mmCIF file of C-alpha atoms in Angstrom:
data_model
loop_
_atom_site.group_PDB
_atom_site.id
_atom_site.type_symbol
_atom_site.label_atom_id
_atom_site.label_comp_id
_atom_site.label_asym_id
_atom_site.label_seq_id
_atom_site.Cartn_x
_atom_site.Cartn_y
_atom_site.Cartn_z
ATOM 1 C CA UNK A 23 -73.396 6.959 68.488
ATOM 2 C CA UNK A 24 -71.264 9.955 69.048
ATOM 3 C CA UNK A 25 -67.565 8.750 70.666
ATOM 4 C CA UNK A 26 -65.970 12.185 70.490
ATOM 5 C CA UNK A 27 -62.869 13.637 72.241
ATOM 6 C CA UNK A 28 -62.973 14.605 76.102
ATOM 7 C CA UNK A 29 -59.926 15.902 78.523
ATOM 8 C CA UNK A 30 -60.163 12.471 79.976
ATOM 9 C CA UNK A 31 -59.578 10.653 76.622
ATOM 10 C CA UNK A 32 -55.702 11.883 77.613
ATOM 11 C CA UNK A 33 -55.120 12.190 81.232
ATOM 12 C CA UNK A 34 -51.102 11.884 81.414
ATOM 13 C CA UNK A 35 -50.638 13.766 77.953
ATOM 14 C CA UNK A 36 -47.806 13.905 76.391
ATOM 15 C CA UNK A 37 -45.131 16.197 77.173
ATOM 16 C CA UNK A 38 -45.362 19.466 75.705
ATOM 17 C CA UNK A 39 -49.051 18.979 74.331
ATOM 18 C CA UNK A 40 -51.488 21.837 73.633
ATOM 19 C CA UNK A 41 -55.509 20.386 74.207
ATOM 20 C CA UNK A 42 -58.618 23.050 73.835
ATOM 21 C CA UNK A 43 -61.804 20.970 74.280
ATOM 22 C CA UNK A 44 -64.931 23.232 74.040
ATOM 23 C CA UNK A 45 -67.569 22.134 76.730
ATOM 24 C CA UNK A 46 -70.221 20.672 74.865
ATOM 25 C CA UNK A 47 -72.899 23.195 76.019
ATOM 26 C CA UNK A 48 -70.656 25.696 74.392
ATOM 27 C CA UNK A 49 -70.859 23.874 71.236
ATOM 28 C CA UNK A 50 -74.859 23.547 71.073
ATOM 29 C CA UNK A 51 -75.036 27.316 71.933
ATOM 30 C CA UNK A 52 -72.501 28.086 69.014
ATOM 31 C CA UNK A 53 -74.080 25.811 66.479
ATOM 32 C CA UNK A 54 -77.073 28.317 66.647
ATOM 33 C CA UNK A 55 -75.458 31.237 66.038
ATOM 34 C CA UNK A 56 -74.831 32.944 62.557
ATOM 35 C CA UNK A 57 -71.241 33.577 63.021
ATOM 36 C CA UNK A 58 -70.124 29.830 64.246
ATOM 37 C CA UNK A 59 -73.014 27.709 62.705
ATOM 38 C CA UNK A 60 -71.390 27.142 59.422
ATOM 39 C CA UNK A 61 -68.201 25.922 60.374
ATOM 40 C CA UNK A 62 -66.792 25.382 64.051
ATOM 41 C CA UNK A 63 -64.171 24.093 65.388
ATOM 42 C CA UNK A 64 -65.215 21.906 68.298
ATOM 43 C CA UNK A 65 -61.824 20.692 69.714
ATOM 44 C CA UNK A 66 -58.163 21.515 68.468
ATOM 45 C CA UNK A 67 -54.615 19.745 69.728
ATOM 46 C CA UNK A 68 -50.472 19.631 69.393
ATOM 47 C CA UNK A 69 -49.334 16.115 70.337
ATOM 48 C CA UNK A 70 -45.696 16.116 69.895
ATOM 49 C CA UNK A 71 -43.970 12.840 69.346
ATOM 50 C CA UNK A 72 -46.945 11.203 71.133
ATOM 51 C CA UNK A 73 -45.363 7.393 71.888
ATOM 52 C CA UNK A 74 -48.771 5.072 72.617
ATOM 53 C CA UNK A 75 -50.923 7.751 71.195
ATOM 54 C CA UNK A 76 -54.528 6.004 69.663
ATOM 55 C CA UNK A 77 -57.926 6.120 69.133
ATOM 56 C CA UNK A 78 -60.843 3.812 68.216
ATOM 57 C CA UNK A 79 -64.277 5.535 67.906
ATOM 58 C CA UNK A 80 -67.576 3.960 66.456
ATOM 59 C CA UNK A 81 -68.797 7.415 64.675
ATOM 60 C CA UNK A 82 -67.322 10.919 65.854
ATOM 61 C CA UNK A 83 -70.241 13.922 65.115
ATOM 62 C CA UNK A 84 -67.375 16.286 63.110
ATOM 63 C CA UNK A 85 -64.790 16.123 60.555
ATOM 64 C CA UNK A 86 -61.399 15.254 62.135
ATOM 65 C CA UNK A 87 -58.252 16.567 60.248
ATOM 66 C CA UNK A 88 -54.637 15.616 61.567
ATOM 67 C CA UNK A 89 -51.758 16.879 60.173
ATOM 68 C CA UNK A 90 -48.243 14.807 60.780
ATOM 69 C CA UNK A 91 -45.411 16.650 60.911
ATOM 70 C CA UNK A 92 -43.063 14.179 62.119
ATOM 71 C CA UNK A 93 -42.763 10.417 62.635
ATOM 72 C CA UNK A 94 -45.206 8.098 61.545
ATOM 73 C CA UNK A 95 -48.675 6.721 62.430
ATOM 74 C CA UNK A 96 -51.801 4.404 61.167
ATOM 75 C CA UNK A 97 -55.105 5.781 60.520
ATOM 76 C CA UNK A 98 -57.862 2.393 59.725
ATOM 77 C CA UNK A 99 -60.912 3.950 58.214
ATOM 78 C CA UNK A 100 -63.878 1.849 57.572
ATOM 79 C CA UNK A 101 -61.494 -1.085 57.882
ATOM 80 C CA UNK A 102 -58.573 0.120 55.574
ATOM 81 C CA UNK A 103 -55.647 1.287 56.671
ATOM 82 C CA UNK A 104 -53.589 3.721 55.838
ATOM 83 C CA UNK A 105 -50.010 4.788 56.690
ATOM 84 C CA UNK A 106 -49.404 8.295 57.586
ATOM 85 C CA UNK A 107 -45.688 10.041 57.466
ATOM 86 C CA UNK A 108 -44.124 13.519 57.947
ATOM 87 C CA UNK A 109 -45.991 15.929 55.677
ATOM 88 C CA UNK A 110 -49.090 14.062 55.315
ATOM 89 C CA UNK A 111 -52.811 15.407 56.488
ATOM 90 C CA UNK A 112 -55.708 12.492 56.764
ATOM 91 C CA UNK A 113 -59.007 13.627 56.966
ATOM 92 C CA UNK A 114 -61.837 11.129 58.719
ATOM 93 C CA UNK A 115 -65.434 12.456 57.944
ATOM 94 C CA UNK A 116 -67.832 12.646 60.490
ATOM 95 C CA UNK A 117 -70.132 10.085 61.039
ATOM 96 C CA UNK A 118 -67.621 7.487 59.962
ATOM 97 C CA UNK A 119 -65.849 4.408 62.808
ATOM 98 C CA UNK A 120 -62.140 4.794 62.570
ATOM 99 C CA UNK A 121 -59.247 4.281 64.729
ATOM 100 C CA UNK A 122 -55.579 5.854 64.849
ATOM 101 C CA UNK A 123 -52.375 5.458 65.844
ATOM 102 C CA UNK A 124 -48.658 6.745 66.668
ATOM 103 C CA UNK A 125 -45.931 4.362 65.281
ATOM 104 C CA UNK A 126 -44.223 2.276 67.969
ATOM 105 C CA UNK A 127 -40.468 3.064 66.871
ATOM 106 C CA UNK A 128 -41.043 6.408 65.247
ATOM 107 C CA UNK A 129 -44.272 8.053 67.353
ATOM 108 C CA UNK A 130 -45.875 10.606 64.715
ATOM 109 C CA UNK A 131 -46.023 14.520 66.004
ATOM 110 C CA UNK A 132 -49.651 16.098 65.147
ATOM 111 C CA UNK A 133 -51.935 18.832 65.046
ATOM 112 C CA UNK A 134 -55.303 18.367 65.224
ATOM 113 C CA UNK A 135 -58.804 19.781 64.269
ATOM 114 C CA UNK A 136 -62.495 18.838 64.930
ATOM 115 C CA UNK A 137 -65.104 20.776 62.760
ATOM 116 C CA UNK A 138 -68.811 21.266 62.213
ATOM 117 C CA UNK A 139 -71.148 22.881 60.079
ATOM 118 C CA UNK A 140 -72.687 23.425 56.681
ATOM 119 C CA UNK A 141 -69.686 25.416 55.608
ATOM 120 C CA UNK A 142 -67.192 22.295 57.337
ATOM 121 C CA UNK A 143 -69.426 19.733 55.247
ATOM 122 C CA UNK A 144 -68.719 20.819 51.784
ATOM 123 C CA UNK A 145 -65.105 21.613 52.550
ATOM 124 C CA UNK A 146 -64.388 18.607 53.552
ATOM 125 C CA UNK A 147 -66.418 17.038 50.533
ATOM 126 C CA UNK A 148 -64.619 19.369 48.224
ATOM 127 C CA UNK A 149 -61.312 17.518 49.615
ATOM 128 C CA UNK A 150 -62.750 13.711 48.312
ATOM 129 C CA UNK A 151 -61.333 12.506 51.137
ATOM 130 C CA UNK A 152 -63.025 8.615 51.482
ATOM 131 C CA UNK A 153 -62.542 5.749 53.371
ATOM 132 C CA UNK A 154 -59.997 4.541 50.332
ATOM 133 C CA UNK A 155 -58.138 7.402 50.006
ATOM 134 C CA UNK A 156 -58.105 9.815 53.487
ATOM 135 C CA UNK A 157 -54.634 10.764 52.947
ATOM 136 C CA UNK A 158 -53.310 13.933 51.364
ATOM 137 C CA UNK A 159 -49.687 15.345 50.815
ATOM 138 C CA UNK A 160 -49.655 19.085 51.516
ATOM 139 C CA UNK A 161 -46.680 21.246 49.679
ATOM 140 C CA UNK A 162 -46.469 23.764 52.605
ATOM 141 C CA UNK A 163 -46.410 22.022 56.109
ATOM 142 C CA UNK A 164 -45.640 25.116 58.228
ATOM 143 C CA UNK A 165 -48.349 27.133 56.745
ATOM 144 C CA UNK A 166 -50.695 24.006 57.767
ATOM 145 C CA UNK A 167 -49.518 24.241 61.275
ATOM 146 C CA UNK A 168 -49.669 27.895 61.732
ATOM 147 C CA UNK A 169 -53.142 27.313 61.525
ATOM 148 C CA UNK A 170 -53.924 24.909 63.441
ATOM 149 C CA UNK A 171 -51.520 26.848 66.307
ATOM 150 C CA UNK A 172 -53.718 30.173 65.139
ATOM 151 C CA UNK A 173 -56.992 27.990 65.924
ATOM 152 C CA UNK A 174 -55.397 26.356 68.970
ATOM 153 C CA UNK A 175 -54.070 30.084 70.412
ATOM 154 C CA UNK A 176 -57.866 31.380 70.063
ATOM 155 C CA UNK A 177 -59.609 28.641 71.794
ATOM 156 C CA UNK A 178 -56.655 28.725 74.788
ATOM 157 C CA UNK A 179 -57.864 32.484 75.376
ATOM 158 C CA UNK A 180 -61.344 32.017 76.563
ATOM 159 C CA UNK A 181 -64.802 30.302 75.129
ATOM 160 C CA UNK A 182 -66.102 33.904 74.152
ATOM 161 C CA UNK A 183 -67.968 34.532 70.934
ATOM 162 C CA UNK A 184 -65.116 36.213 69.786
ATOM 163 C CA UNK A 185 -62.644 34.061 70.376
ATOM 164 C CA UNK A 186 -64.970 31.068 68.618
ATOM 165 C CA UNK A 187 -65.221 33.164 65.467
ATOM 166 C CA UNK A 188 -61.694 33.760 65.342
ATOM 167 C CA UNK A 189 -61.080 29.976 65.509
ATOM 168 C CA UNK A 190 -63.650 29.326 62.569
ATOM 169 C CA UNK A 191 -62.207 31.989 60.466
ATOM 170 C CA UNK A 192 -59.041 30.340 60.744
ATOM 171 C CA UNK A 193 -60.314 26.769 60.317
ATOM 172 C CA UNK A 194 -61.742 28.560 56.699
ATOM 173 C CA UNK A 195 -58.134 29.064 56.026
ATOM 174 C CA UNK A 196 -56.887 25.631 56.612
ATOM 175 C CA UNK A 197 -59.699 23.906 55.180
ATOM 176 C CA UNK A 198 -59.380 26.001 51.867
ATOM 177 C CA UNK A 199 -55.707 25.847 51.919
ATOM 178 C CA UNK A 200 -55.798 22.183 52.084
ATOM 179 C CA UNK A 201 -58.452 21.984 49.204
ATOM 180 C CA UNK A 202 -56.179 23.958 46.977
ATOM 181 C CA UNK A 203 -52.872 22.335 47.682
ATOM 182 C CA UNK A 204 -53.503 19.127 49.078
ATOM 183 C CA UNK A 205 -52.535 16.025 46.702
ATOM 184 C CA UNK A 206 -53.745 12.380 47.003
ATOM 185 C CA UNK A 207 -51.249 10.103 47.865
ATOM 186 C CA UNK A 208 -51.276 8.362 44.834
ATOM 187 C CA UNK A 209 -50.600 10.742 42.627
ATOM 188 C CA UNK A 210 -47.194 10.574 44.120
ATOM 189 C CA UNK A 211 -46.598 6.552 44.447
ATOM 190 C CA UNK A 212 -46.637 7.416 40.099
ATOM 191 C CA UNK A 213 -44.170 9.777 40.176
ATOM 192 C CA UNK A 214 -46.202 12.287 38.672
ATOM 193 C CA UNK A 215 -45.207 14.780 41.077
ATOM 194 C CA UNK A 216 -41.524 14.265 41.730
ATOM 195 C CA UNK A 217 -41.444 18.108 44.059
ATOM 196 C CA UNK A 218 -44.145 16.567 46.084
ATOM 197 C CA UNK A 219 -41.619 13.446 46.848
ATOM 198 C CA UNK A 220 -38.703 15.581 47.495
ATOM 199 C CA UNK A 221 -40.591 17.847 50.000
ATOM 200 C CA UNK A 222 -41.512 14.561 52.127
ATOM 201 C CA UNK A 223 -38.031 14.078 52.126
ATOM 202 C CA UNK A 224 -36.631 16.629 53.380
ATOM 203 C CA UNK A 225 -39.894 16.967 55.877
ATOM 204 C CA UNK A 226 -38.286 13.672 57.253
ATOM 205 C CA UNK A 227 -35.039 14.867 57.145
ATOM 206 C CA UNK A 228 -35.694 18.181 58.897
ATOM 207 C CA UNK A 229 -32.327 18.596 60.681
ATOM 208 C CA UNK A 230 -30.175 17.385 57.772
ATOM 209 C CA UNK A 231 -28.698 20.118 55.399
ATOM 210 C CA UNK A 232 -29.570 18.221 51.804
ATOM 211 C CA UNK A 233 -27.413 20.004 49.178
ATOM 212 C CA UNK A 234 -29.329 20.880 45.692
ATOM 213 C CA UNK A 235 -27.863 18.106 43.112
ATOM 214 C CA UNK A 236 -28.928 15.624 46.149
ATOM 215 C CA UNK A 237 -32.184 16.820 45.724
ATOM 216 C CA UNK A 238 -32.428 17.081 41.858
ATOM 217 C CA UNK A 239 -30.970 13.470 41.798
ATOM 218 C CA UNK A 240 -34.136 11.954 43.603
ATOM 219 C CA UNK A 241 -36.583 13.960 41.148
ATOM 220 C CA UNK A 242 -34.588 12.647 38.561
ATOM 221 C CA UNK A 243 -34.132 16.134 37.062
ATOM 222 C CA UNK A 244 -31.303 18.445 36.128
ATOM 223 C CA UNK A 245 -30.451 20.952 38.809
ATOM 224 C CA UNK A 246 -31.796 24.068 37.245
ATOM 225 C CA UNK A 247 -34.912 22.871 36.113
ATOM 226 C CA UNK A 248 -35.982 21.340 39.524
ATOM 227 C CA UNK A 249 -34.663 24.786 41.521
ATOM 228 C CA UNK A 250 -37.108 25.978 38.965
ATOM 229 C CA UNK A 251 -39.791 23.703 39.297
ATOM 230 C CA UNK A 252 -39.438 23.890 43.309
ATOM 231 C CA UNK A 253 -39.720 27.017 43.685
ATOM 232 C CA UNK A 254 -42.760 27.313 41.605
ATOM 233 C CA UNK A 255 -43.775 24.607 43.993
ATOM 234 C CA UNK A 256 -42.963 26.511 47.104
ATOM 235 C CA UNK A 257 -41.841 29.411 46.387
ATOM 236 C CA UNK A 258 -39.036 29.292 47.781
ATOM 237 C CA UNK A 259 -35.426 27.481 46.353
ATOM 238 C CA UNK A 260 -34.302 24.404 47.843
ATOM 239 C CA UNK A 261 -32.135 25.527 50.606
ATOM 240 C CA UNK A 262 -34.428 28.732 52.147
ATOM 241 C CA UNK A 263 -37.320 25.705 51.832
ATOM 242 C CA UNK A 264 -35.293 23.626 54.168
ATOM 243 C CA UNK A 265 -33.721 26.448 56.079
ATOM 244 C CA UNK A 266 -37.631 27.694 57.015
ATOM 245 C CA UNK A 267 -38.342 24.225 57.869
ATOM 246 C CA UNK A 268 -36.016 23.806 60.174
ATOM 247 C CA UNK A 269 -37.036 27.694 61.678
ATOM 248 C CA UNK A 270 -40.689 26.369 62.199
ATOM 249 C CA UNK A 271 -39.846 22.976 64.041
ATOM 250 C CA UNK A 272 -37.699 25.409 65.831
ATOM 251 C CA UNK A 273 -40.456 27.163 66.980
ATOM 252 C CA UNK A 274 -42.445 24.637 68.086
ATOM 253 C CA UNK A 275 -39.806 23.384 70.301
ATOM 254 C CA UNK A 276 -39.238 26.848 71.835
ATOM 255 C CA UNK A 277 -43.383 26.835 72.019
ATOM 256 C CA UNK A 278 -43.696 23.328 73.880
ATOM 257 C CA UNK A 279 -40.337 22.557 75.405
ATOM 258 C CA UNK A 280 -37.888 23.874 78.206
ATOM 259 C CA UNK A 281 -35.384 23.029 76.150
ATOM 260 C CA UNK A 282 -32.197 25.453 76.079
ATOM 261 C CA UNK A 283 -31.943 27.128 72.859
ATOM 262 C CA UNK A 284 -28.471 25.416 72.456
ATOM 263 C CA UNK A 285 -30.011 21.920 72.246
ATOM 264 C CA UNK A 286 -32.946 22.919 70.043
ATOM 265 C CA UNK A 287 -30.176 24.311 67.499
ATOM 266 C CA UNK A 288 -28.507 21.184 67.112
ATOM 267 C CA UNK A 289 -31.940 19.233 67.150
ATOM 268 C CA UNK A 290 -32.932 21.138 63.833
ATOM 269 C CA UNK A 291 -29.311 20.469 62.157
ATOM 270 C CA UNK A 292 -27.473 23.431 63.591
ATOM 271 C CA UNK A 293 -24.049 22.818 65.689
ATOM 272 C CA UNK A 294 -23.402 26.324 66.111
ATOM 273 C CA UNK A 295 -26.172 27.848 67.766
ATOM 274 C CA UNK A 296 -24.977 31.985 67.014
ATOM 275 C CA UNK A 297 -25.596 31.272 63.760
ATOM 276 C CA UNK A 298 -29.121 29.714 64.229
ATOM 277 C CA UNK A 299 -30.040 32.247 66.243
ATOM 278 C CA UNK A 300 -28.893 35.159 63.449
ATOM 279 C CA UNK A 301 -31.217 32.450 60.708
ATOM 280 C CA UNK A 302 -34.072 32.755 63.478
ATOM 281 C CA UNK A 303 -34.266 36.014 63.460
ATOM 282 C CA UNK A 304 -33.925 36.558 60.027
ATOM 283 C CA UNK A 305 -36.981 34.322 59.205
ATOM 284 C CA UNK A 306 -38.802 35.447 62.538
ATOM 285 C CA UNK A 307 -37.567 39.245 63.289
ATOM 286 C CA UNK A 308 -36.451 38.131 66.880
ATOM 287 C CA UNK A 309 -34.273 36.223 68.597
ATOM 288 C CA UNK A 310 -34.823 32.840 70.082
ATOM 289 C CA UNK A 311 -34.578 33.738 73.441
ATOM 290 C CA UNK A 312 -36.928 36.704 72.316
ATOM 291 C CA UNK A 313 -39.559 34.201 70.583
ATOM 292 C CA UNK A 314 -39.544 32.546 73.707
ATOM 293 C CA UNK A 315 -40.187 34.768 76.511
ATOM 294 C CA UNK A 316 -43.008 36.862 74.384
ATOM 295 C CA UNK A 317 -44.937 33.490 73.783
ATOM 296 C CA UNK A 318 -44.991 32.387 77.512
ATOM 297 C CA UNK A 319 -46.296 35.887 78.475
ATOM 298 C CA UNK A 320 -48.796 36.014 76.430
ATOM 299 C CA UNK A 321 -50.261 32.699 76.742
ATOM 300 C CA UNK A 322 -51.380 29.727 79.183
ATOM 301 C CA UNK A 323 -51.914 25.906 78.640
#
């Protein structure tokens, strides 16, 4: 039996949440077309710090992936459960019972995905997610949730056709990105990828400013050859990393809050908020206050 997600599954929310919930007759229509068959994205969400957040279905017809990007949660999957932190993506195939859940003292922060398809199907088997191991580390975390906000943005603007393909090409971009750079958990409880265990840790310390030799020290590695092996990683060297992790969680507070740009620069680690507004727009080409007011005119929730 299909338990899937409905507007009424959350009906006091959770401030600041995004929700896009295609009707199902939508869904049946776009399952039959050649554009949307193969992969579709059925339903797509931002929960941010979601305190009581859970779910318990018996079977759910699509692939769910959730991506936490702060705090913690549970995820039981055929009976085992599973822990999942800041920086971590668990995958439930369809057709599977599973129930999930925000952490009590630390509630987890997600974005969410439903998918469908022939094309969805062998992504998601390509990923070897199972009911033993449905957790994944992912290297980039920002580039995970700019897709997910890319699929939820398109489904917010109408159910056209053209707004559904738009969400599926993008769901082809998370759900390749995530079978190239996604890592199994325990690969990581081994210490075989040390990068991988610094990123978590400075995913869960986004707002504090974690100097280079602190970072080396917990890889265990001199400080030139982990800048080295980070930013073969990443791209990026330690401190732009954490600098453009702090500039995304800023945006997603200026996205979902009314929160004065004052108190969302000291949220992300940043007392003096001229000088997170000049990092802003370095990283984002506008200001703040700019990101801000272009985002709520061009978009409804």
């Amino acid at each position: 039996m299909d338990d899937g997600v409905s507007q009424e599954d959350y009906p006091e929310g959770f401030p600041g949440q995004r929700l896009r919930v295609l009707p199902r007759p939508v869904v049946d229509q776009a399952r039959q077309r050649a554009l949307t068959g193969p992969l579709l994205v059925t339903d797509a969400g931002f929960f941010p710090k979601a305190r009581h957040h859970s779910k318990s279905r018996r079977s759910c017809a699509e692939h769910i992936v959730i991506l936490c990007t702060q705090g913690e949660g549970e995820v039981t999957l055929d009976g085992t459960n599973h822990r999942v932190r800041a920086g971590e993506v668990v995958v439930l195939p369809a057709g599977r019972p599973h129930r999930y859940h925000a952490d009590p003292e630390v509630p987890w922060t997600i974005w969410w995905v439903h998918v469908t398809g022939t094309r969805a199907d062998a992504l998601i088997a390509a990923l070897r997610a199972t009911p033993q191991q449905p957790v994944f580390r992912v290297a980039e975390v920002t580039r995970v949730s700019a897709l997910v906000d890319s699929i939820l943005r398109r489904l917010e603007t109408d159910e056209t056709m053209t707004s559904l393909v738009a969400a599926s090409g993008a769901a082809w971009h998370l759900l390749t990105a995530l079978v190239a750079d996604g890592r199994p958990l325990t690969r990581l409880g081994s210490r075989q990828d040390p990068v991988a265990d610094v990123i978590a840790h400075i995913q869960t310390n986004v707002s504090a400013h974690l100097s280079v030799p602190e970072l080396a020290a917990l890889a265990g590695w001199s400080t030139s050859h982990f800048s080295a092996m980070f930013r073969r990683a990443t791209g990026f060297g330690p401190l732009e990393y954490q600098t453009r992790l702090r500039m995304s969680t800023a945006r997603t507070l200026l996205d979902t809050t009314d929160r004065t740009i004052a108190s969302i620069a000291t949220e992300v680690g940043y007392p003096d908020s001229l000088y997170f507004s000049r990092q802003f727009r370095r990283i984002h080409q506008v200001s703040p206050s700019q990101y801000r007011s272009r985002e709520q005119s061009g978009r409804s929730y």
